[in-house]
Amino acid sequence: MKRVLITGFDPFGGESINPSWEAVCRLPDAIGEIALCKRQIPTVFGAAPAAVLAAAADVRPDAILCVGQAGGRAAVTPEYVGINLCHARIADNAGRKPQDESVVPDGPAAYFSTLPVRRMVEAVLAAGVPCACSYSAGTFVCNEVLYALLHHFRGSGVRVGFIHVPFLPQQVETGQPSLSLESISAALQAAVTVLFDE
Ligand code: PCA
């Protein structure tokens, strides 16, 4: 049995829910031969990657899949790359708004996800949910988490990646992009199924 640490974030930016955690917390405890250990992490620079690392020390996962909200996107978007930059447009949940800071001083500019991103996109599309590969996780807390984990687990054999998910229908005005909780959950389950594919 493989173990996957899967995380979602708490609400931020004035929202009262975060679809990432709403979907993650409802996932089953196992999908086939893959056990899921679910954790909520704070939308706070520094504290978010620290929370995932603490959970990973506890869970000893074979792979880590972090999930976050990307309001405005219409599809589920596995992220291809994390970059060494924190630059916030809005404050995080601790009131911090870093401007042009590094995630890891003197770290490389970027790391590619070590999850099979293309397979994940195919699997989610096959499950009937809109999905596309993304080449930017932004410069807010989600990107910080992705970069910090890829840096920490480089060369370790622990696979690391990130999926952004759209707003839920109740978070948006008519006409704005959103996806149902059922669709987001189905997407995450489909992605998990292929995490250990080559
Ligand atoms: N989305 C934010 C941080 C927390 C979340 O769910 C982001 O995209 O950086």
Coordinates of N, CA and C and ligand atoms in Angstrom, one line a residue:
M1 N 0.9 -1.2 0.0 CA 0.0 0.0 0.0 C 0.9 1.3 0.0
K2 N 0.7 2.1 -1.0 CA 1.4 3.4 -1.0 C 0.6 4.4 -0.1
R3 N 1.4 5.4 0.5 CA 0.7 6.4 1.3 C 0.9 7.8 0.6
V4 N -0.2 8.5 0.5 CA -0.2 9.8 -0.1 C -0.7 10.8 1.0
L5 N 0.1 11.8 1.2 CA -0.3 13.0 2.1 C -1.0 14.0 1.1
I6 N -2.2 14.3 1.4 CA -3.0 15.2 0.6 C -3.5 16.3 1.4
T7 N -3.2 17.5 1.0 CA -3.6 18.7 1.8 C -4.5 19.6 1.0
G8 N -5.3 20.4 1.8 CA -6.1 21.5 1.3 C -5.9 22.7 2.3
F9 N -6.2 23.9 1.8 CA -6.0 25.1 2.5 C -7.3 25.6 3.3
D10 N -7.0 26.4 4.3 CA -8.2 27.1 4.9 C -8.6 28.3 4.0
P11 N -9.8 28.8 4.3 CA -10.3 29.9 3.4 C -9.4 31.2 3.6
F12 N -9.3 32.0 2.6 CA -8.5 33.2 2.6 C -9.1 34.2 1.7
G13 N -8.6 35.4 1.8 CA -9.0 36.5 0.9 C -10.5 36.8 1.0
G14 N -11.0 36.7 2.2 CA -12.4 37.1 2.4 C -13.5 36.0 2.1
E15 N -13.0 34.8 1.7 CA -13.9 33.7 1.4 C -14.2 33.0 2.7
S16 N -15.4 32.3 2.8 CA -15.7 31.6 4.0 C -15.4 30.1 3.8
I17 N -15.2 29.7 2.6 CA -14.8 28.3 2.4 C -13.6 28.2 1.4
N18 N -12.9 27.1 1.4 CA -11.9 26.9 0.4 C -12.2 25.5 -0.3
P19 N -12.5 25.5 -1.6 CA -12.9 24.3 -2.2 C -11.8 23.2 -2.1
S20 N -10.5 23.6 -2.0 CA -9.5 22.6 -1.9 C -9.7 21.7 -0.6
W21 N -10.0 22.4 0.5 CA -10.2 21.6 1.7 C -11.5 20.9 1.7
E22 N -12.6 21.6 1.2 CA -13.9 20.9 1.1 C -13.8 19.6 0.3
A23 N -13.0 19.6 -0.7 CA -12.9 18.4 -1.5 C -12.0 17.4 -0.9
V24 N -10.9 17.8 -0.4 CA -9.9 16.9 0.2 C -10.5 16.2 1.4
C25 N -11.2 16.9 2.3 CA -11.6 16.3 3.5 C -12.7 15.3 3.3
R26 N -13.4 15.3 2.1 CA -14.4 14.3 1.8 C -13.9 13.1 1.0
L27 N -12.6 13.1 0.7 CA -12.0 12.0 0.0 C -12.1 10.7 0.8
P28 N -12.1 9.6 0.2 CA -12.1 8.3 1.0 C -10.7 8.2 1.7
D29 N -10.6 7.3 2.6 CA -9.3 7.1 3.3 C -8.3 6.2 2.4
A30 N -8.9 5.6 1.4 CA -8.1 4.8 0.5 C -8.7 4.8 -0.9
I31 N -7.9 4.8 -1.9 CA -8.3 4.6 -3.3 C -7.5 3.5 -3.9
G32 N -8.2 2.3 -4.1 CA -7.4 1.1 -4.5 C -6.3 0.8 -3.4
E33 N -5.1 0.7 -3.9 CA -4.0 0.4 -3.0 C -3.3 1.6 -2.5
I34 N -3.9 2.8 -2.6 CA -3.3 4.1 -2.1 C -4.0 4.6 -0.9
A35 N -3.3 4.7 0.2 CA -3.9 5.3 1.4 C -3.8 6.8 1.4
L36 N -4.8 7.5 1.8 CA -4.8 9.0 1.8 C -4.8 9.5 3.2
C37 N -3.8 10.3 3.5 CA -3.7 11.0 4.8 C -4.0 12.5 4.5
K38 N -5.1 13.0 5.1 CA -5.6 14.3 4.7 C -5.3 15.3 5.8
R39 N -4.8 16.5 5.4 CA -4.5 17.5 6.4 C -5.0 18.9 5.8
Q40 N -5.5 19.7 6.7 CA -5.7 21.1 6.3 C -4.5 22.0 6.7
I41 N -4.1 22.8 5.8 CA -2.9 23.7 6.1 C -3.3 25.2 6.0
P42 N -2.6 26.1 6.8 CA -3.0 27.5 6.8 C -2.5 28.2 5.6
T43 N -3.3 29.2 5.1 CA -2.9 30.1 4.0 C -2.0 31.2 4.6
V44 N -0.8 30.8 5.0 CA 0.1 31.7 5.6 C 1.5 31.3 5.1
F45 N 2.2 32.3 4.6 CA 3.6 32.1 4.1 C 4.4 31.6 5.3
G46 N 5.2 30.6 5.0 CA 6.1 30.0 6.0 C 5.4 28.9 6.7
A47 N 4.3 29.3 7.3 CA 3.5 28.3 8.1 C 3.0 27.1 7.3
A48 N 2.6 27.5 6.0 CA 2.0 26.4 5.2 C 3.0 25.3 4.8
P49 N 4.2 25.7 4.3 CA 5.1 24.6 4.0 C 5.6 23.9 5.3
A50 N 5.7 24.7 6.4 CA 6.1 24.0 7.6 C 5.1 23.0 8.1
A51 N 3.8 23.3 7.9 CA 2.7 22.4 8.3 C 2.8 21.1 7.4
V52 N 3.1 21.2 6.1 CA 3.2 20.0 5.3 C 4.4 19.2 5.7
L53 N 5.5 19.9 6.0 CA 6.7 19.1 6.3 C 6.5 18.4 7.7
A54 N 5.8 19.0 8.6 CA 5.5 18.4 9.9 C 4.6 17.2 9.7
A55 N 3.6 17.3 8.8 CA 2.7 16.2 8.5 C 3.4 15.1 7.8
A56 N 4.4 15.5 7.0 CA 5.1 14.4 6.2 C 6.0 13.7 7.2
A57 N 6.6 14.3 8.2 CA 7.5 13.7 9.1 C 6.6 12.6 9.9
D58 N 5.4 12.9 10.1 CA 4.5 12.0 10.8 C 4.0 10.9 9.9
V59 N 3.6 11.2 8.7 CA 2.9 10.3 7.8 C 3.9 9.4 7.0
R60 N 5.1 9.9 6.8 CA 6.1 9.3 5.9 C 5.5 8.9 4.6
P61 N 5.0 9.8 3.8 CA 4.3 9.5 2.6 C 5.2 9.1 1.4
D62 N 4.7 8.4 0.5 CA 5.4 8.1 -0.8 C 5.3 9.3 -1.7
A63 N 4.2 10.0 -1.6 CA 3.9 11.2 -2.4 C 3.1 12.2 -1.6
I64 N 3.3 13.4 -2.0 CA 2.6 14.5 -1.4 C 1.8 15.3 -2.5
L65 N 0.5 15.4 -2.3 CA -0.3 16.2 -3.3 C -1.0 17.3 -2.6
C66 N -0.6 18.5 -2.8 CA -1.2 19.7 -2.2 C -2.3 20.2 -3.2
V67 N -3.4 20.7 -2.6 CA -4.5 21.2 -3.4 C -4.8 22.6 -2.9
G68 N -5.1 23.5 -3.9 CA -5.4 24.9 -3.5 C -6.4 25.5 -4.4
Q69 N -7.0 26.5 -4.0 CA -8.1 27.3 -4.7 C -7.4 28.2 -5.7
A70 N -7.8 28.2 -7.0 CA -7.4 29.2 -7.9 C -8.6 29.9 -8.5
G71 N -9.2 30.8 -7.8 CA -10.3 31.5 -8.3 C -10.1 32.1 -9.6
G72 N -11.2 32.0 -10.5 CA -11.0 32.6 -11.9 C -10.7 31.5 -12.9
R73 N -10.1 30.4 -12.4 CA -9.9 29.3 -13.4 C -11.1 28.5 -13.6
A74 N -11.3 27.9 -14.8 CA -12.5 27.2 -15.1 C -12.3 25.7 -15.1
A75 N -11.0 25.3 -14.9 CA -10.6 23.9 -15.0 C -9.7 23.5 -13.8
V76 N -9.7 22.2 -13.5 CA -8.8 21.7 -12.6 C -7.4 21.8 -13.2
T77 N -6.4 22.3 -12.5 CA -5.1 22.5 -13.1 C -3.9 22.0 -12.3
P78 N -3.5 20.8 -12.7 CA -2.2 20.3 -12.1 C -1.1 21.2 -12.5
E79 N -0.2 21.5 -11.5 CA 0.8 22.5 -11.8 C 2.1 21.8 -12.2
Y80 N 2.7 22.4 -13.2 CA 4.0 21.8 -13.8 C 5.2 22.2 -13.0
V81 N 5.2 23.4 -12.4 CA 6.4 24.1 -12.0 C 6.1 24.9 -10.7
G82 N 7.1 25.0 -9.8 CA 7.1 25.9 -8.7 C 8.3 26.8 -8.8
I83 N 8.1 28.1 -8.6 CA 9.2 29.1 -8.8 C 9.6 29.7 -7.4
N84 N 10.9 30.2 -7.4 CA 11.5 30.6 -6.2 C 11.1 32.1 -5.9
L85 N 9.8 32.4 -5.8 CA 9.4 33.8 -5.7 C 8.1 33.9 -4.9
C86 N 8.1 34.7 -3.9 CA 6.8 35.1 -3.1 C 6.5 36.5 -3.4
H87 N 5.4 36.8 -4.0 CA 5.0 38.1 -4.3 C 3.5 38.2 -4.2
A88 N 3.0 38.8 -3.1 CA 1.5 38.7 -2.8 C 0.8 39.9 -3.2
R89 N -0.4 39.7 -3.8 CA -1.3 40.8 -4.2 C -2.2 41.2 -3.0
I90 N -2.5 40.1 -2.2 CA -3.4 40.3 -1.1 C -2.6 39.7 0.1
A91 N -3.1 40.1 1.3 CA -2.4 39.6 2.6 C -2.8 38.1 2.8
D92 N -1.8 37.3 3.3 CA -2.2 36.0 3.7 C -3.0 36.0 5.0
N93 N -3.3 34.9 5.6 CA -4.1 34.8 6.8 C -3.4 35.3 8.1
A94 N -2.1 35.6 8.0 CA -1.4 36.3 9.1 C -1.2 37.7 8.8
G95 N -1.7 38.3 7.7 CA -1.6 39.7 7.4 C -0.3 40.0 6.7
R96 N 0.5 39.0 6.3 CA 1.7 39.2 5.6 C 1.5 39.3 4.1
K97 N 2.3 40.1 3.5 CA 2.2 40.4 2.0 C 3.6 40.5 1.5
P98 N 4.4 39.4 1.4 CA 5.8 39.6 0.9 C 5.8 40.1 -0.5
Q99 N 6.8 40.9 -0.8 CA 7.0 41.5 -2.1 C 8.4 41.0 -2.6
D100 N 8.4 40.3 -3.7 CA 9.7 39.9 -4.3 C 10.7 39.2 -3.4
E101 N 10.2 38.3 -2.6 CA 11.0 37.5 -1.7 C 11.3 36.2 -2.3
S102 N 12.4 35.5 -1.9 CA 12.7 34.2 -2.3 C 11.9 33.2 -1.4
V103 N 11.6 32.0 -1.9 CA 11.1 30.9 -1.1 C 12.3 30.4 -0.3
V104 N 13.4 30.1 -1.1 CA 14.6 29.6 -0.5 C 15.7 30.5 -1.0
P105 N 16.3 31.3 -0.2 CA 17.4 32.2 -0.6 C 18.5 31.4 -1.3
D106 N 19.0 31.8 -2.4 CA 20.0 31.1 -3.2 C 19.5 29.7 -3.8
G107 N 18.3 29.4 -3.6 CA 17.8 28.2 -4.3 C 17.7 28.4 -5.8
P108 N 17.5 27.3 -6.6 CA 17.3 27.5 -8.0 C 16.1 28.2 -8.3
A109 N 16.0 28.8 -9.5 CA 14.8 29.6 -9.9 C 13.5 28.8 -9.9
A110 N 13.6 27.5 -10.2 CA 12.4 26.7 -10.3 C 12.6 25.2 -10.1
Y111 N 11.6 24.5 -9.7 CA 11.6 23.1 -9.8 C 10.4 22.6 -10.5
F112 N 10.5 21.5 -11.3 CA 9.4 20.9 -11.9 C 8.7 19.9 -10.9
S113 N 7.4 19.8 -11.0 CA 6.7 18.8 -10.2 C 7.3 17.4 -10.5
T114 N 7.3 16.6 -9.4 CA 7.8 15.2 -9.6 C 6.6 14.2 -9.6
L115 N 5.4 14.8 -9.8 CA 4.3 13.9 -10.1 C 4.1 13.8 -11.6
P116 N 3.4 12.8 -12.0 CA 3.2 12.6 -13.5 C 2.0 13.5 -14.0
V117 N 2.4 14.8 -14.2 CA 1.4 15.8 -14.5 C 0.5 15.5 -15.7
R118 N 1.2 15.1 -16.8 CA 0.4 14.8 -18.0 C -0.5 13.6 -17.8
R119 N -0.1 12.6 -17.1 CA -1.0 11.5 -16.8 C -2.2 11.9 -15.9
M120 N -1.9 12.8 -15.0 CA -3.0 13.3 -14.1 C -4.0 14.1 -15.0
V121 N -3.5 14.9 -15.9 CA -4.5 15.7 -16.7 C -5.3 14.7 -17.5
E122 N -4.7 13.7 -18.1 CA -5.4 12.7 -18.9 C -6.5 12.0 -18.1
A123 N -6.1 11.6 -16.8 CA -7.0 10.9 -16.0 C -8.2 11.7 -15.5
V124 N -7.9 13.0 -15.3 CA -9.0 13.9 -14.8 C -10.0 14.1 -16.0
L125 N -9.4 14.3 -17.2 CA -10.3 14.5 -18.4 C -11.1 13.2 -18.6
A126 N -10.5 12.1 -18.5 CA -11.2 10.8 -18.7 C -12.3 10.6 -17.7
A127 N -12.2 11.3 -16.5 CA -13.2 11.2 -15.5 C -14.3 12.2 -15.8
G128 N -14.2 13.0 -16.9 CA -15.2 13.9 -17.4 C -15.2 15.3 -16.7
V129 N -14.0 15.6 -16.2 CA -13.9 16.9 -15.5 C -12.9 17.8 -16.3
P130 N -13.3 19.1 -16.6 CA -12.4 20.0 -17.3 C -11.0 20.1 -16.6
C131 N -9.9 19.9 -17.3 CA -8.6 19.9 -16.7 C -7.6 20.3 -17.7
A132 N -6.6 21.0 -17.3 CA -5.5 21.4 -18.2 C -4.2 21.6 -17.3
C133 N -3.1 21.3 -18.0 CA -1.8 21.5 -17.3 C -1.6 23.0 -17.1
S134 N -1.1 23.4 -15.9 CA -0.8 24.9 -15.7 C 0.7 25.0 -15.6
Y135 N 1.2 26.1 -16.1 CA 2.7 26.3 -16.0 C 3.0 27.5 -15.1
S136 N 2.0 27.9 -14.3 CA 2.3 28.8 -13.2 C 1.4 28.6 -12.0
A137 N 1.9 28.3 -10.9 CA 1.1 28.2 -9.7 C 1.0 29.6 -9.0
G138 N 1.4 30.6 -9.7 CA 1.3 32.0 -9.1 C 2.5 32.3 -8.3
T139 N 2.3 33.3 -7.4 CA 3.5 33.7 -6.5 C 3.0 33.9 -5.1
F140 N 1.8 33.2 -4.8 CA 1.2 33.4 -3.4 C 1.6 32.1 -2.7
V141 N 0.8 31.7 -1.7 CA 1.2 30.7 -0.7 C 1.3 29.3 -1.4
C142 N 0.4 29.1 -2.4 CA 0.4 27.7 -3.1 C 1.7 27.5 -3.8
N143 N 2.2 28.5 -4.5 CA 3.5 28.3 -5.2 C 4.6 28.1 -4.2
E144 N 4.5 28.9 -3.0 CA 5.6 28.7 -2.0 C 5.6 27.3 -1.5
V145 N 4.4 26.7 -1.2 CA 4.4 25.4 -0.7 C 5.0 24.4 -1.8
L146 N 4.6 24.5 -3.0 CA 5.1 23.6 -4.1 C 6.6 23.7 -4.2
Y147 N 7.1 25.0 -4.3 CA 8.6 25.1 -4.4 C 9.3 24.6 -3.2
A148 N 8.8 24.9 -2.0 CA 9.5 24.5 -0.7 C 9.5 23.0 -0.6
L149 N 8.4 22.4 -1.0 CA 8.4 20.9 -0.9 C 9.3 20.3 -1.9
L150 N 9.3 20.8 -3.2 CA 10.1 20.2 -4.2 C 11.6 20.4 -3.8
H151 N 11.9 21.5 -3.2 CA 13.3 21.8 -2.7 C 13.7 20.8 -1.6
H152 N 12.8 20.6 -0.6 CA 13.1 19.8 0.5 C 13.2 18.3 0.1
F153 N 12.3 17.8 -0.8 CA 12.3 16.4 -1.1 C 13.1 16.1 -2.4
R154 N 13.9 17.0 -2.9 CA 14.6 16.8 -4.1 C 15.6 15.6 -3.8
G155 N 15.6 14.6 -4.8 CA 16.4 13.5 -4.7 C 16.0 12.4 -3.7
S156 N 14.9 12.6 -3.0 CA 14.5 11.7 -1.9 C 13.7 10.6 -2.3
G157 N 13.1 10.6 -3.5 CA 12.1 9.6 -3.9 C 10.7 9.9 -3.5
V158 N 10.5 10.9 -2.6 CA 9.1 11.3 -2.3 C 8.7 12.2 -3.4
R159 N 7.6 11.8 -4.0 CA 7.0 12.6 -5.2 C 6.2 13.8 -4.6
V160 N 6.3 14.9 -5.3 CA 5.6 16.1 -4.8 C 4.9 16.8 -5.9
G161 N 3.7 17.3 -5.7 CA 3.0 18.1 -6.7 C 1.8 18.8 -6.2
F162 N 1.2 19.6 -7.0 CA 0.2 20.5 -6.6 C -1.0 20.5 -7.7
I163 N -2.2 20.7 -7.2 CA -3.3 20.8 -8.1 C -4.1 22.1 -7.6
H164 N -4.3 23.0 -8.6 CA -5.3 24.1 -8.3 C -6.7 23.7 -8.7
V165 N -7.7 24.2 -8.0 CA -9.1 23.9 -8.3 C -9.9 25.2 -8.4
P166 N -10.9 25.2 -9.2 CA -11.7 26.4 -9.3 C -12.5 26.7 -8.1
F167 N -13.1 27.9 -8.1 CA -14.1 28.2 -7.0 C -15.3 27.2 -7.1
L168 N -16.0 27.1 -6.0 CA -17.3 26.4 -6.0 C -18.4 27.3 -6.5
P169 N -19.5 26.8 -7.0 CA -20.6 27.7 -7.5 C -21.0 28.7 -6.5
Q170 N -21.1 28.4 -5.2 CA -21.6 29.4 -4.2 C -20.6 30.5 -3.9
Q171 N -19.4 30.4 -4.5 CA -18.4 31.5 -4.3 C -18.4 32.6 -5.4
V172 N -19.2 32.3 -6.4 CA -19.1 33.2 -7.6 C -20.5 33.8 -8.0
E173 N -20.4 34.9 -8.7 CA -21.6 35.5 -9.3 C -21.9 34.7 -10.6
T174 N -23.1 34.8 -11.1 CA -23.5 34.1 -12.3 C -22.5 34.5 -13.5
G175 N -22.1 33.5 -14.2 CA -21.3 33.7 -15.4 C -19.8 33.6 -15.0
Q176 N -19.4 33.6 -13.8 CA -18.0 33.4 -13.4 C -17.7 31.9 -13.4
P177 N -16.5 31.6 -13.7 CA -16.1 30.1 -13.7 C -16.2 29.5 -12.3
S178 N -16.7 28.3 -12.3 CA -16.7 27.5 -11.0 C -16.9 26.0 -11.4
L179 N -16.7 25.2 -10.4 CA -16.9 23.7 -10.6 C -17.6 23.2 -9.3
S180 N -18.4 22.2 -9.5 CA -19.1 21.6 -8.4 C -18.1 20.8 -7.5
L181 N -18.5 20.7 -6.2 CA -17.7 19.9 -5.3 C -17.6 18.4 -5.8
E182 N -18.7 17.9 -6.4 CA -18.6 16.5 -6.9 C -17.5 16.4 -8.0
S183 N -17.5 17.4 -8.9 CA -16.5 17.4 -10.0 C -15.1 17.5 -9.5
I184 N -14.9 18.4 -8.5 CA -13.6 18.6 -7.9 C -13.1 17.3 -7.2
S185 N -14.0 16.7 -6.5 CA -13.7 15.4 -5.8 C -13.4 14.3 -6.8
A186 N -14.2 14.2 -7.8 CA -13.9 13.2 -8.9 C -12.6 13.4 -9.5
A187 N -12.2 14.7 -9.7 CA -10.9 15.0 -10.4 C -9.8 14.6 -9.4
L188 N -9.9 14.9 -8.2 CA -8.8 14.5 -7.2 C -8.7 13.0 -7.2
Q189 N -9.8 12.3 -7.1 CA -9.7 10.9 -7.1 C -9.1 10.3 -8.3
A190 N -9.4 10.8 -9.5 CA -8.8 10.4 -10.7 C -7.3 10.7 -10.7
A191 N -6.9 11.8 -10.3 CA -5.5 12.2 -10.2 C -4.7 11.3 -9.3
V192 N -5.3 11.0 -8.1 CA -4.6 10.2 -7.2 C -4.3 8.8 -7.7
T193 N -5.3 8.3 -8.5 CA -5.2 6.9 -9.1 C -3.9 6.7 -9.9
V194 N -3.4 7.8 -10.5 CA -2.3 7.7 -11.4 C -1.0 8.2 -10.9
L195 N -1.0 8.6 -9.6 CA 0.2 9.3 -9.0 C 1.5 8.5 -9.1
F196 N 1.4 7.2 -9.1 CA 2.6 6.3 -9.1 C 2.9 5.7 -10.5
D197 N 2.1 6.2 -11.5 CA 2.4 5.8 -12.9 C 3.7 6.5 -13.3
E198 N 4.4 5.9 -14.2 CA 5.6 6.6 -14.7 C 5.3 7.7 -15.7
Ligands
PCA1 N1 -4.9 29.2 -2.9 C1 -3.8 30.2 -2.7 C2 -3.3 29.9 -1.4 C3 -4.3 29.1 -0.7 C4 -5.2 28.6 -1.7 O1 -6.1 27.8 -1.6 C5 -2.8 30.2 -3.9 O2 -3.2 29.9 -5.0 O3 -1.7 30.6 -3.7

